[in-house]
Coordinates of C-alpha atoms in Angstrom, one line a residue:
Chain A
X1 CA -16.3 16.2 -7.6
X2 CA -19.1 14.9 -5.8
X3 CA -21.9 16.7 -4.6
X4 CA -21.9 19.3 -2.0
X5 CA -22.6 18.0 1.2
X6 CA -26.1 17.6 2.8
X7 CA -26.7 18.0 6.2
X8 CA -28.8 15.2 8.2
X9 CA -30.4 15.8 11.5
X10 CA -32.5 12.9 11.5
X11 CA -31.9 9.2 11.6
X12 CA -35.2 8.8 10.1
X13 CA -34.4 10.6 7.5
X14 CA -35.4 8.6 3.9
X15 CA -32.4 9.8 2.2
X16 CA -29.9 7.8 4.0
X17 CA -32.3 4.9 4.5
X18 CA -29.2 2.8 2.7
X19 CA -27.3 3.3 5.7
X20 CA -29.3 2.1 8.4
X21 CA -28.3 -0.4 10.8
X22 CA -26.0 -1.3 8.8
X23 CA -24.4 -4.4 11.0
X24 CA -27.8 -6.0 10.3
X25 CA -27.6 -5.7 6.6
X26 CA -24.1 -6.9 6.3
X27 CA -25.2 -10.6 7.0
X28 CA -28.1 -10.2 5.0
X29 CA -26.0 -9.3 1.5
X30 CA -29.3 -8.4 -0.4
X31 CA -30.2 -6.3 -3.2
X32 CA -26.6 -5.6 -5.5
X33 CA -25.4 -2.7 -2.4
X34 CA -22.7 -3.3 -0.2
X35 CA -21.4 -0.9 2.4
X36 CA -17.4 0.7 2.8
X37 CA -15.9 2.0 5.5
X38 CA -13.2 4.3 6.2
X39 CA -10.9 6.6 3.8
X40 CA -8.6 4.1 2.3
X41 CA -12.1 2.2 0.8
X42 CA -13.4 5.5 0.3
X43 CA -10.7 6.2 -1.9
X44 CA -10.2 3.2 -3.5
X45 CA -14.5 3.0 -4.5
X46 CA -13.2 6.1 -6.7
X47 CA -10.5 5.2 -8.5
X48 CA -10.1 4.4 -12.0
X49 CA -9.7 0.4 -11.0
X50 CA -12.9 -0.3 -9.2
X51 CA -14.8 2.4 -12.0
X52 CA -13.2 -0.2 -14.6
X53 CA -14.5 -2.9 -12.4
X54 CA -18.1 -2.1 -12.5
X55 CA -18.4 -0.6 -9.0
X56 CA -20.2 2.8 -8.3
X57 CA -21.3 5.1 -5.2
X58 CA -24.4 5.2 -4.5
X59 CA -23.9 7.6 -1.6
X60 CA -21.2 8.7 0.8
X61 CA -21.9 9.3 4.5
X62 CA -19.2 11.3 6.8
X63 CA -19.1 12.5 10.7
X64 CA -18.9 16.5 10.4
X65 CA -15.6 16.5 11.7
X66 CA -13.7 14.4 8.8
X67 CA -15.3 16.0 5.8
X68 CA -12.3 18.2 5.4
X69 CA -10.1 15.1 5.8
X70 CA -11.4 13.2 2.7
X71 CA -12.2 16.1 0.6
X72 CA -9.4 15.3 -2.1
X73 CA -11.6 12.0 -1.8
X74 CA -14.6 13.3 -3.0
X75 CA -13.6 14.6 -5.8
X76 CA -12.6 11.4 -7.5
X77 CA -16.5 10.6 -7.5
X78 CA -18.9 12.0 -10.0
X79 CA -21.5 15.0 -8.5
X80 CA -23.9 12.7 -8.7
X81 CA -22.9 11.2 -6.0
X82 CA -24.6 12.5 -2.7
X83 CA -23.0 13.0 0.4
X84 CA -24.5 13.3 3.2
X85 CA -22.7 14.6 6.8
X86 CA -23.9 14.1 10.1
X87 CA -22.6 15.1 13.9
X88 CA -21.8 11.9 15.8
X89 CA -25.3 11.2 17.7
X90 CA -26.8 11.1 14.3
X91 CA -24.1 9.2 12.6
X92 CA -24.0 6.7 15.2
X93 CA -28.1 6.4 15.2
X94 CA -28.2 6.3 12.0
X95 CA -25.0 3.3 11.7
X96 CA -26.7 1.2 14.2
X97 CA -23.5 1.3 16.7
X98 CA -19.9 3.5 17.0
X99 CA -18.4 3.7 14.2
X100 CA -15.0 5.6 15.2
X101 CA -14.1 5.9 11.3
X102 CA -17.5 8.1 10.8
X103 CA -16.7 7.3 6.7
X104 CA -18.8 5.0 5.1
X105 CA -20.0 5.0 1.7
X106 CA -22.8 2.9 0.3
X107 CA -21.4 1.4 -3.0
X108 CA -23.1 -0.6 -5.9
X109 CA -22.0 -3.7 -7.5
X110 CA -21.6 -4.3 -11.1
X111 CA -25.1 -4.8 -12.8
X112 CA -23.4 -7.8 -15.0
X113 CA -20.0 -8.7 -15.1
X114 CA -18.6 -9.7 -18.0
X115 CA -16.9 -13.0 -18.1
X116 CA -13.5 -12.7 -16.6
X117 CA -11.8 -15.3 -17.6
X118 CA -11.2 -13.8 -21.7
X119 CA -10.5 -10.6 -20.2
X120 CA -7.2 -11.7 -18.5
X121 CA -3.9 -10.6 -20.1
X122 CA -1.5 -13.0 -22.3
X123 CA 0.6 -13.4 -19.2
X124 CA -1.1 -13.8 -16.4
X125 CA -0.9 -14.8 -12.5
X126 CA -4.3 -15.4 -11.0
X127 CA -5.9 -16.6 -7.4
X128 CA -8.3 -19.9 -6.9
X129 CA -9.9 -19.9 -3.5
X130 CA -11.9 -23.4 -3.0
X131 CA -14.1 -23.2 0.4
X132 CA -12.6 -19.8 2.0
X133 CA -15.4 -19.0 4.1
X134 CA -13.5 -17.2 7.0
X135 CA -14.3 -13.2 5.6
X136 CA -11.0 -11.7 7.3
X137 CA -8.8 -14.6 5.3
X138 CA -10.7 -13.4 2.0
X139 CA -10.1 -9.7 2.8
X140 CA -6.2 -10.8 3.5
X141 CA -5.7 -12.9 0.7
X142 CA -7.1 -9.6 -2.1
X143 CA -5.0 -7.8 0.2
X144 CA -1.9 -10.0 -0.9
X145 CA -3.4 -10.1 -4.4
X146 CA -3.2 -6.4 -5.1
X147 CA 0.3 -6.5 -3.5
X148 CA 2.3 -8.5 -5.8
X149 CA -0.2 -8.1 -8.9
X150 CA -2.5 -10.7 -8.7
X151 CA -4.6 -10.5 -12.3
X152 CA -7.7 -11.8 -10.7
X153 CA -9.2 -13.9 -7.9
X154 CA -11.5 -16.9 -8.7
X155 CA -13.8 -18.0 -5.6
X156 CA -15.6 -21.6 -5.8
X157 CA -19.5 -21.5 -5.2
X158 CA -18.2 -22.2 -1.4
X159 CA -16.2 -19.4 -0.7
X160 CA -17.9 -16.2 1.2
X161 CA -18.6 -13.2 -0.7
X162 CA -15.8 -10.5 -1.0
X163 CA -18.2 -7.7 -0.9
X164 CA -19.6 -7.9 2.9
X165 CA -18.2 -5.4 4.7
X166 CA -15.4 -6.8 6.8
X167 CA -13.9 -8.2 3.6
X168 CA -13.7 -5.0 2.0
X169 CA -11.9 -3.0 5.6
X170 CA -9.3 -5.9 6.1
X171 CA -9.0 -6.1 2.0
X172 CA -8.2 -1.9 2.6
X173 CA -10.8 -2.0 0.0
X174 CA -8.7 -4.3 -2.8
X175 CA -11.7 -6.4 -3.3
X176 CA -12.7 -3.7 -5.8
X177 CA -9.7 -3.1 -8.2
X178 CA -8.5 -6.9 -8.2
X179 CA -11.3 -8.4 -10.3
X180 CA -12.7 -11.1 -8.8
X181 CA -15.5 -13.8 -10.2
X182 CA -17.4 -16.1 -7.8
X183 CA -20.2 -18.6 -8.0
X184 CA -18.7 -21.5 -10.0
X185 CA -18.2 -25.2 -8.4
X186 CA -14.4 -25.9 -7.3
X187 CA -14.1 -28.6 -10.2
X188 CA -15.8 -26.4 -13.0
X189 CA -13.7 -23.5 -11.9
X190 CA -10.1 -25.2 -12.1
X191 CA -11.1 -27.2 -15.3
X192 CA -11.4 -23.6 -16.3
X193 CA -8.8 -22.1 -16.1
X194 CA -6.7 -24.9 -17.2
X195 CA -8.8 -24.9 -20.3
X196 CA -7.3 -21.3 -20.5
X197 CA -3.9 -22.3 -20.4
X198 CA -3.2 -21.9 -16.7
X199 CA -1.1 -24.2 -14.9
X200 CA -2.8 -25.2 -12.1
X201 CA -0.7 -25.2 -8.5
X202 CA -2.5 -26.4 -5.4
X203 CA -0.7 -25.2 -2.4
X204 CA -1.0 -27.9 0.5
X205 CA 0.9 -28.0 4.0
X206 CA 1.9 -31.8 1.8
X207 CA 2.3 -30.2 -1.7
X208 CA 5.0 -32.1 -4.0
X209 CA 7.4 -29.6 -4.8
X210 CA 8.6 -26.0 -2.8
X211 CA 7.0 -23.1 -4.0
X212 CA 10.5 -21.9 -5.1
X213 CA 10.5 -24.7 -7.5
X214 CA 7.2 -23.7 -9.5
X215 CA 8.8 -22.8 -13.0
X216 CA 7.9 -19.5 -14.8
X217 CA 5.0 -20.1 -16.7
X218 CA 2.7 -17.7 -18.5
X219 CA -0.4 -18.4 -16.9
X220 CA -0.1 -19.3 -13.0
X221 CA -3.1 -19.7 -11.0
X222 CA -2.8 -20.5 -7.2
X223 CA -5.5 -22.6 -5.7
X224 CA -6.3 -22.5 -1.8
X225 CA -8.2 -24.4 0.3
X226 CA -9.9 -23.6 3.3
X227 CA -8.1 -22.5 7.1
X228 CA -8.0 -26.1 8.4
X229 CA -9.0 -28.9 6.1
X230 CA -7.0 -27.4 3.0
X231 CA -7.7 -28.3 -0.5
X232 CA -9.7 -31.6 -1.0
X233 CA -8.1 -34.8 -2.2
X234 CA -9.6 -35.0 -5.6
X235 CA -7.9 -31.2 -6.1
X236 CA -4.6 -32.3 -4.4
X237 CA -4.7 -35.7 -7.0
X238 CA -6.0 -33.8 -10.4
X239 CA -3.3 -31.2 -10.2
X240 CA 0.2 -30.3 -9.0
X241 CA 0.7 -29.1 -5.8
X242 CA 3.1 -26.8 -3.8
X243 CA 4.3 -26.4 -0.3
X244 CA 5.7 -23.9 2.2
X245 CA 9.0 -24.8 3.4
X246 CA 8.5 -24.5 7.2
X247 CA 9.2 -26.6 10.3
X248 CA 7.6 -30.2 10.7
X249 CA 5.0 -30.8 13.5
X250 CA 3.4 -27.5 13.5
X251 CA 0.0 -26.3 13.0
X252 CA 0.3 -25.0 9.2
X253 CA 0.6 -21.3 8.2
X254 CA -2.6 -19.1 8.7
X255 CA -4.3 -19.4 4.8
X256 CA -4.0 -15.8 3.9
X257 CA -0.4 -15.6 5.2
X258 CA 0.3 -18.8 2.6
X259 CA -1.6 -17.0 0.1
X260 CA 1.1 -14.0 0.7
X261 CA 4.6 -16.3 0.5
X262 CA 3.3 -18.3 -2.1
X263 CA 2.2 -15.1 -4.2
X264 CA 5.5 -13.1 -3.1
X265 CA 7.7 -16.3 -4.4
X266 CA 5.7 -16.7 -7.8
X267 CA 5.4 -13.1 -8.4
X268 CA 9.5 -13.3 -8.4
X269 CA 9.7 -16.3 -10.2
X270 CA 7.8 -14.8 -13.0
X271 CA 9.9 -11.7 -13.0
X272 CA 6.6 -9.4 -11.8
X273 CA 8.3 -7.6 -9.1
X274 CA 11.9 -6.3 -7.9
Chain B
X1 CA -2.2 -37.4 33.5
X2 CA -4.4 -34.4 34.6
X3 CA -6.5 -34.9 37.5
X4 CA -10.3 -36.5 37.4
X5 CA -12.7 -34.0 36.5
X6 CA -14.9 -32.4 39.0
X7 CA -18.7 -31.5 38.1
X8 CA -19.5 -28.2 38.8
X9 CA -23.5 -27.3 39.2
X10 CA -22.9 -23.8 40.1
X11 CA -21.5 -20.6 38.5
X12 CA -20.5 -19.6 42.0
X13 CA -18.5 -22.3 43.0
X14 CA -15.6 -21.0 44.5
X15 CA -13.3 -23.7 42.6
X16 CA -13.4 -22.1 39.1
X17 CA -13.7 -18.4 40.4
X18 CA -10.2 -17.7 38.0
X19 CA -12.6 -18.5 35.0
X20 CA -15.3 -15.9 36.0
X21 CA -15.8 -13.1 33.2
X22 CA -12.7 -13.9 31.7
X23 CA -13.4 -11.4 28.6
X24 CA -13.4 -8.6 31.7
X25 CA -10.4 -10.1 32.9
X26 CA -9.1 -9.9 29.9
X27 CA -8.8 -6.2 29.3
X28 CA -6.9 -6.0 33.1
X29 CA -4.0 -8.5 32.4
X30 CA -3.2 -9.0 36.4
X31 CA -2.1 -11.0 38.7
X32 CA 0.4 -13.5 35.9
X33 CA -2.5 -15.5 35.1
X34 CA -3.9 -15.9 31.2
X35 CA -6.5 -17.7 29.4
X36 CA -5.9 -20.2 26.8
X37 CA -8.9 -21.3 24.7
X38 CA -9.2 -23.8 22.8
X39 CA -7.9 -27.5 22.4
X40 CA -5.3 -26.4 19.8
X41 CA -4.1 -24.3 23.0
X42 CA -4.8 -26.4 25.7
X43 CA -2.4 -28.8 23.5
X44 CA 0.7 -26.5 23.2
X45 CA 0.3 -25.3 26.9
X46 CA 1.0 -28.8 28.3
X47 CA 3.9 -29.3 25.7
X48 CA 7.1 -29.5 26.6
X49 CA 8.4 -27.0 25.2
X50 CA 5.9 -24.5 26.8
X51 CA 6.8 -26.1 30.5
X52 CA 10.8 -25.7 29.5
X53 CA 9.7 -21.9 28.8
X54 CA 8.1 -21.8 32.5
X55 CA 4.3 -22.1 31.8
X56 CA 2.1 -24.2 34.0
X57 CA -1.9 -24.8 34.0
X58 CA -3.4 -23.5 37.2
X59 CA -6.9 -25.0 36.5
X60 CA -8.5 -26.7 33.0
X61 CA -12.6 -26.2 32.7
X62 CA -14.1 -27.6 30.0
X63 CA -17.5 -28.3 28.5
X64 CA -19.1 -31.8 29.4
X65 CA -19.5 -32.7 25.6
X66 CA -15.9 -32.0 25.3
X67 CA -14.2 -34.0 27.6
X68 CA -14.0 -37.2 25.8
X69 CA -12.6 -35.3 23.0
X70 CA -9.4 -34.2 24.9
X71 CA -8.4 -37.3 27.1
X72 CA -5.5 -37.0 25.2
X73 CA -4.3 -33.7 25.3
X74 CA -5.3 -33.9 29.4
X75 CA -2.8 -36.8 29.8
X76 CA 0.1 -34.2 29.2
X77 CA -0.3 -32.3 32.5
X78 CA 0.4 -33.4 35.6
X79 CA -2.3 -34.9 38.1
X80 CA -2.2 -32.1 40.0
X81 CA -3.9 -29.8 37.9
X82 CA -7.7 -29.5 38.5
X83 CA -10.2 -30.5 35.5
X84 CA -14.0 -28.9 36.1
X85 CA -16.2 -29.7 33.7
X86 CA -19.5 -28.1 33.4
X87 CA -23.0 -28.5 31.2
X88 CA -23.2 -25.3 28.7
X89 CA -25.6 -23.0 30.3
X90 CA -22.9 -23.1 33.6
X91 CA -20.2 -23.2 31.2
X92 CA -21.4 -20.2 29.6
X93 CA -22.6 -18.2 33.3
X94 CA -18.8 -19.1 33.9
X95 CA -17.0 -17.5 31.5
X96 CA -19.7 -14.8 30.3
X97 CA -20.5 -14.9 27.3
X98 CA -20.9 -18.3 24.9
X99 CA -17.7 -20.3 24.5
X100 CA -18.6 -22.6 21.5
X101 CA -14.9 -24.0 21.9
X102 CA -15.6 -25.4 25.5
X103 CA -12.4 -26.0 26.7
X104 CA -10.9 -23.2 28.6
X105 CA -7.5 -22.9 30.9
X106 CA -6.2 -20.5 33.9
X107 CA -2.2 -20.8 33.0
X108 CA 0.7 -19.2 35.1
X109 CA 3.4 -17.0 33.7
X110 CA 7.0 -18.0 34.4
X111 CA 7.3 -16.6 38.0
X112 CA 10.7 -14.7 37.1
X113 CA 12.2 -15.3 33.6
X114 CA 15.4 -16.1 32.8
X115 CA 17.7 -13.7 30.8
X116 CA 16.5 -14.9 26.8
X117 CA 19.1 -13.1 24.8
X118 CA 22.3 -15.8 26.9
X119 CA 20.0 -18.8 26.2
X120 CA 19.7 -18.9 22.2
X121 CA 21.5 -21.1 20.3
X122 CA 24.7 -19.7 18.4
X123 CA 23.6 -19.8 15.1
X124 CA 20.0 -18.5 15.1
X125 CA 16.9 -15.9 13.9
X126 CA 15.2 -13.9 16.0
X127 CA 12.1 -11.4 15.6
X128 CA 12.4 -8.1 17.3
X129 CA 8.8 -6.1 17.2
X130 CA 8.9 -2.0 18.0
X131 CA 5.3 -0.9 18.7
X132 CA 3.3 -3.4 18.0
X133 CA 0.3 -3.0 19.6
X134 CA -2.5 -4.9 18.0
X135 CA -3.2 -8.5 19.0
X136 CA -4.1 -10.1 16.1
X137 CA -0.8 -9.4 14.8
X138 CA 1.2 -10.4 17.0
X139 CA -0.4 -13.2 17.8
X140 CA -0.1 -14.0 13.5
X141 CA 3.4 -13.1 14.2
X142 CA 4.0 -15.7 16.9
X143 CA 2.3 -18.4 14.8
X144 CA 4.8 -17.1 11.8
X145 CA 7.5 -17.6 14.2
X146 CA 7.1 -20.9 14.9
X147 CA 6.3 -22.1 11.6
X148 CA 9.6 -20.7 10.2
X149 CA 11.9 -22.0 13.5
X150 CA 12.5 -18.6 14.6
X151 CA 14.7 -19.0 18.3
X152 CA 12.9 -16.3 20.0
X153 CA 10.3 -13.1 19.5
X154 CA 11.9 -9.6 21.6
X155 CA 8.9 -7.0 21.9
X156 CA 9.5 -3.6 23.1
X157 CA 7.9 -1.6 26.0
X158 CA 5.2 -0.1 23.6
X159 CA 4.2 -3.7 22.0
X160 CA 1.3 -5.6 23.5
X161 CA 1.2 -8.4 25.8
X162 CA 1.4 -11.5 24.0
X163 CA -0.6 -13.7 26.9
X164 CA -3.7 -11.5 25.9
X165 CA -6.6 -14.0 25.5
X166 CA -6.4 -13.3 22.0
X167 CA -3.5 -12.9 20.7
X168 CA -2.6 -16.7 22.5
X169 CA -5.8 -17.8 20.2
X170 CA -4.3 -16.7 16.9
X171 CA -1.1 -17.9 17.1
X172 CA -2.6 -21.0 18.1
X173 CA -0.9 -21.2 20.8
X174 CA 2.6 -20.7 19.6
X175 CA 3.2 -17.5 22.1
X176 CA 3.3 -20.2 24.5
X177 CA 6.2 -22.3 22.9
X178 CA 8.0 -19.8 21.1
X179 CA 10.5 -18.0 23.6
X180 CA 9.9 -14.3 24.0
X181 CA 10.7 -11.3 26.3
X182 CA 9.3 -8.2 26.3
X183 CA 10.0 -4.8 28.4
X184 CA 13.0 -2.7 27.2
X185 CA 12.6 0.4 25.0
X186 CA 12.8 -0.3 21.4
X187 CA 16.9 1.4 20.8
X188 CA 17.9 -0.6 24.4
X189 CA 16.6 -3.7 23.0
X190 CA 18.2 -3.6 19.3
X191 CA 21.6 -2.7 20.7
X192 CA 21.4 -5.4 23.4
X193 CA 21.0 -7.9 19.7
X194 CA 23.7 -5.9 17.9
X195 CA 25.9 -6.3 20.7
X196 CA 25.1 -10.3 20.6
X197 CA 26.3 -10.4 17.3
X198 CA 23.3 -10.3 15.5
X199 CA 22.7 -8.6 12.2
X200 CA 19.9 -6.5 12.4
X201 CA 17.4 -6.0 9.7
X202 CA 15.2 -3.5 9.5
X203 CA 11.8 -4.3 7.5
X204 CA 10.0 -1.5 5.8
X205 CA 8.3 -0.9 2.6
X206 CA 11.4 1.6 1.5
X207 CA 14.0 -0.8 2.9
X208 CA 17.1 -0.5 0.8
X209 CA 17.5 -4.5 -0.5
X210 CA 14.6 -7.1 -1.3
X211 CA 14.3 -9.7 2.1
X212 CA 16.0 -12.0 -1.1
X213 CA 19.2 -10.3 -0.8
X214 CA 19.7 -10.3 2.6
X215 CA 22.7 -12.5 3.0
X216 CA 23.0 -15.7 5.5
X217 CA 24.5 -14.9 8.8
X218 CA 25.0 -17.2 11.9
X219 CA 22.8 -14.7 13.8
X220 CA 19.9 -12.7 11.9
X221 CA 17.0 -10.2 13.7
X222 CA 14.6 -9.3 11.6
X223 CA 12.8 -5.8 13.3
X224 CA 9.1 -5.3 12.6
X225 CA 7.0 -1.9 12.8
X226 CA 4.0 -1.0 13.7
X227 CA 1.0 -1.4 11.0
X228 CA 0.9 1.7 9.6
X229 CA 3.6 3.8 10.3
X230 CA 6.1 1.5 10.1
X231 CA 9.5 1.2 11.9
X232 CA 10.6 4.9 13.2
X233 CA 13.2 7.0 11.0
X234 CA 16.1 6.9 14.2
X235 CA 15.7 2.7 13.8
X236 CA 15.8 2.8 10.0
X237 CA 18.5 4.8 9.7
X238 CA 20.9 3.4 12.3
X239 CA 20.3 -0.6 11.1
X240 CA 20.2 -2.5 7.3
X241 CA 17.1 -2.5 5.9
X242 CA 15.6 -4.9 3.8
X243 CA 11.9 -4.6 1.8
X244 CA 9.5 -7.2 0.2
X245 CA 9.5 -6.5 -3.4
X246 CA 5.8 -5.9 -4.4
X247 CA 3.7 -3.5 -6.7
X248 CA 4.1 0.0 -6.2
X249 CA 1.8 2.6 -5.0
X250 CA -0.4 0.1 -3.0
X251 CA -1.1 0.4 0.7
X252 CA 2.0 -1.8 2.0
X253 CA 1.2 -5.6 3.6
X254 CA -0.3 -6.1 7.0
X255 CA 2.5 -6.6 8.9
X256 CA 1.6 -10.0 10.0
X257 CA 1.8 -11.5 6.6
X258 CA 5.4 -9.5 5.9
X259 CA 6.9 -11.4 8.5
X260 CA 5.6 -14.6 7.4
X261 CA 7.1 -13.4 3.8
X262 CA 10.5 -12.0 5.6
X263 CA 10.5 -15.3 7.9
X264 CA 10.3 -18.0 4.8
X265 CA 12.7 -16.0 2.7
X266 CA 15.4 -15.4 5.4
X267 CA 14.9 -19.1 6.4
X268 CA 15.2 -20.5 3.4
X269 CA 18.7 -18.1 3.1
X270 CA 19.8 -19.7 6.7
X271 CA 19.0 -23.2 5.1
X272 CA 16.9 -23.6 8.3
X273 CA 13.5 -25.4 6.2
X274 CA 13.5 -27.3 3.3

C-alpha cells in the first residue's frame, strides 16, 4: 500500500516540485522521470509487468475528490511511495493547466536496462518501428502490441520516445509492460534481430505478399515505417515485405491501424490468440 | 479549372469572411458549411466521387507559397469557385491561429440528401456507429472505411458530426467520399439495415465468434460502440456478435483500430480486396 496521503495547500510547495508545469517538461524529457496520467496508467505503473520492467513511482499526485476512486490503486505501490492530494485550484496550479483526470503520478525509468534482445522467449513475435515520430501512432501501436501479445517493441534511433506523456495516455499506459528498447540505427537494429533468428517482414502499402500469407515462424518481427513515407527502400530491398489487402488509389491505412491488422493476422497465424 | 486567385491584403475583407476564426466556427457547426484543411482534403473534396455525394467548394484560401503546389488539385473544381490567396501573417489573422498547412476550403453540405440505405449496391458492407462521439475516431473510422471499400458509414443521433474540422482531417478526407447518413436513434437505424437484408454484426470485446468466423453474406453491417463502454446490452443481445481475438485481461482496442481489424477481415471474407 502506498503511503497515506499528504495534503498540499501550496503550489510552491518543494515536495511536489516533480509535478510542476508539467506540459513544459514533457518536451523537455530530461533527467530519467516521466509523468502518467489518469487511473488506467496509474494502475498499470503498479503492476507486476512494468515492476519487472524496471519502472517505479516516484510520487503519485490526486485531486481530493478521486482519492477514494483509485484506492485499490494505491495499494499495488510500495509505502514508500508518497501521495500527495490536492483540491482542484492547487492541483491545477500546481499541473500548469486543467487537468480533468486530477491523477498523475510521477514515474521513474529503469536505471539500466538490460539488453532485450536475449531476454526474449524461444517463440517470439516482436515490433520494429524505423522513423515513428508521430507520439499518438507510438502510443497506438504499444496499444496494439499489448493487445495481441507483442514480446517487445524495437524503436530505431529516429523514432520518438515512448515515455513522454501523450504516448503513455493513448498507449493506456502499455508502454510500460510491453518492453521496449530504443536508440539503435534502423540497419543495426534489423541486422539484429535477424542475427537472432527473427524473420524480418516489412509491411509497405507495396509489400510482396498479403499479410495472411506470412507463414508461422518462431520468431516474427514486424518492421514499420513512418505515417507517410513508409519504410525506406534499402529496408523494403534487404528484407521481405508484406501488405494490407485494401482498395487501390487510396491514401494508405493510418500506421498504427496497420500496426493493429498486421499484428491481429500474425498473432493468428502463429496460433497466439483465439 | 478553379477560378484565378485573388490577393487579399486585409483580414477584413469581406470576400473570405467564411474563413474568419474557423477553430470558433468550429465548435458551432451552423449554417451547412465545413472546413476542409489540407491539400490531401482539398483533393478528395473536388473528386468525383465527393461531388456525386453532393459536396461543392464555396470558396478555396490558401497560403501564397502554396499555390504553385496545388495547380493541380485546383484544376478539379469548377471556375466558378473563388481562390484567395494570402501572405502568412493575413493568412494566419484569417483563420486564427497558425495554419502551417496553408490551404484551407469553405465546402457546402448536400442541400437535402437523398435516402442512402435505396442507393447501395446489392451486394455490399456497411459500417453502422452507435454513440460515437469522439472525432478522432470517427474520422479513423471513415479513413478505415474507405481503405477497405466499405458502401456506406450510418451514425446514429448520439454520434458526432463527421464534417467537424477534424474529424474531415483524420480521415483524410474520406468523410467526404465515403457515403454516410447520420440522424436516426441507434435501434431505428439497425432495424431499417436488418430490414434491407443485411446481416448485422455486433462488435464487442465479448462478442460470441472471432470477426474470422463471420461468414460471407451479400449484405454485411458491421455495428461499432462507443470507446469505452462499448455497444449497449439491448443491441448486443438482439443482433450476432462477433469479437477480435486478442489477449485477455487488457484494456480492449481503441475502436478505431477494431474496425480497421473487423473491416480487412470481413473484406477479405466478402472477397472484396486482394
Amino acid at each position: 500500500m502506498a503511503a497515506e496521503p499528504l495534503r498540499i495547500d501550496d503550489a510552491g510547495d518543494p515536495r511536489i516540485a516533480g509535478f510542476v508545469s508539467i506540459r513544459e517538461r514533457d518536451l523537455t524529457g530530461r533527467d530519467g522521470l516521466f509523468i502518467a496520467e489518469g487511473t488506467v496508467v496509474l494502475r498499470m505503473l503498479g503492476s507486476a509487468p512494468a515492476r519487472q520492467n524496471g519502472f517505479a513511482a516516484e510520487a503519485i499526485l490526486l485531486l481530493e475528490s478521486r482519492v477514494a476512486g483509485v484506492a485499490e490503486v494505491l495499494a499495488s505501490f510500495p509505502e514508500t511511495v508518497p501521495v500527495y492530494v490536492a483540491a482542484a485550484p492547487v492541483f491545477d496550479a500546481i499541473a500548469g493547466f486543467n487537468m480533468h483526470r486530477g491523477v498523475l503520478a510521477l514515474g521513474r525509468k529503469p536505471a539500466q536496462a538490460a539488453a532485450l534482445l536475449p531476454s526474449l522467449p524461444e517463440t517470439s513475435l516482436v515490433l520494429a518501428g524505423c522513423g515513428l515520430s508521430n507520439h499518438d501512432n507510438v502510443g497506438s501501436i504499444f496499444r496494439n502490441a499489448a493487445a495481441f501479445g507483442a514480446d517487445a517493441v524495437f524503436l530505431d534511433e529516429t523514432s520518438c520516445d515512448p515515455l513522454y506523456r501523450k504516448a503513455i495516455r493513448v498507449s493506456v499506459g502499455s508502454v510500460l509492460t510491453v518492453p521496449f528498447s530504443r536508440g539503435l540505427a534502423a540497419e543495426a537494429m534489423l541486422r539484429g534481430l535477424a542475427e537472432a533468428g527473427y524473420e524480418i517482414w516489412g509491411l509497405s502499402p507495396r509489400g510482396a505478399v498479403p499479410v495472411g500469407e506470412i507463414p508461422a515462424a518462431r520468431r516474427i518481427a514486424l518492421v514499420l515505417g513512418t505515417e507517410g513515407e513508409g519504410l525506406p527502400e534499402t529496408i523494403l530491398s534487404s528484407f521481405r515485405t508484406a501488405r494490407i489487402p485494401q482498395r487501390p488509389g487510396l491514401d494508405s491505412l493510418n500506421v498504427a491501424t496497420a500496426s493493429g491488422i498486421a499484428l491481429y493476422q500474425i498473432a493468428l497465424t502463429m496460433g497466439r490468440v483465439a
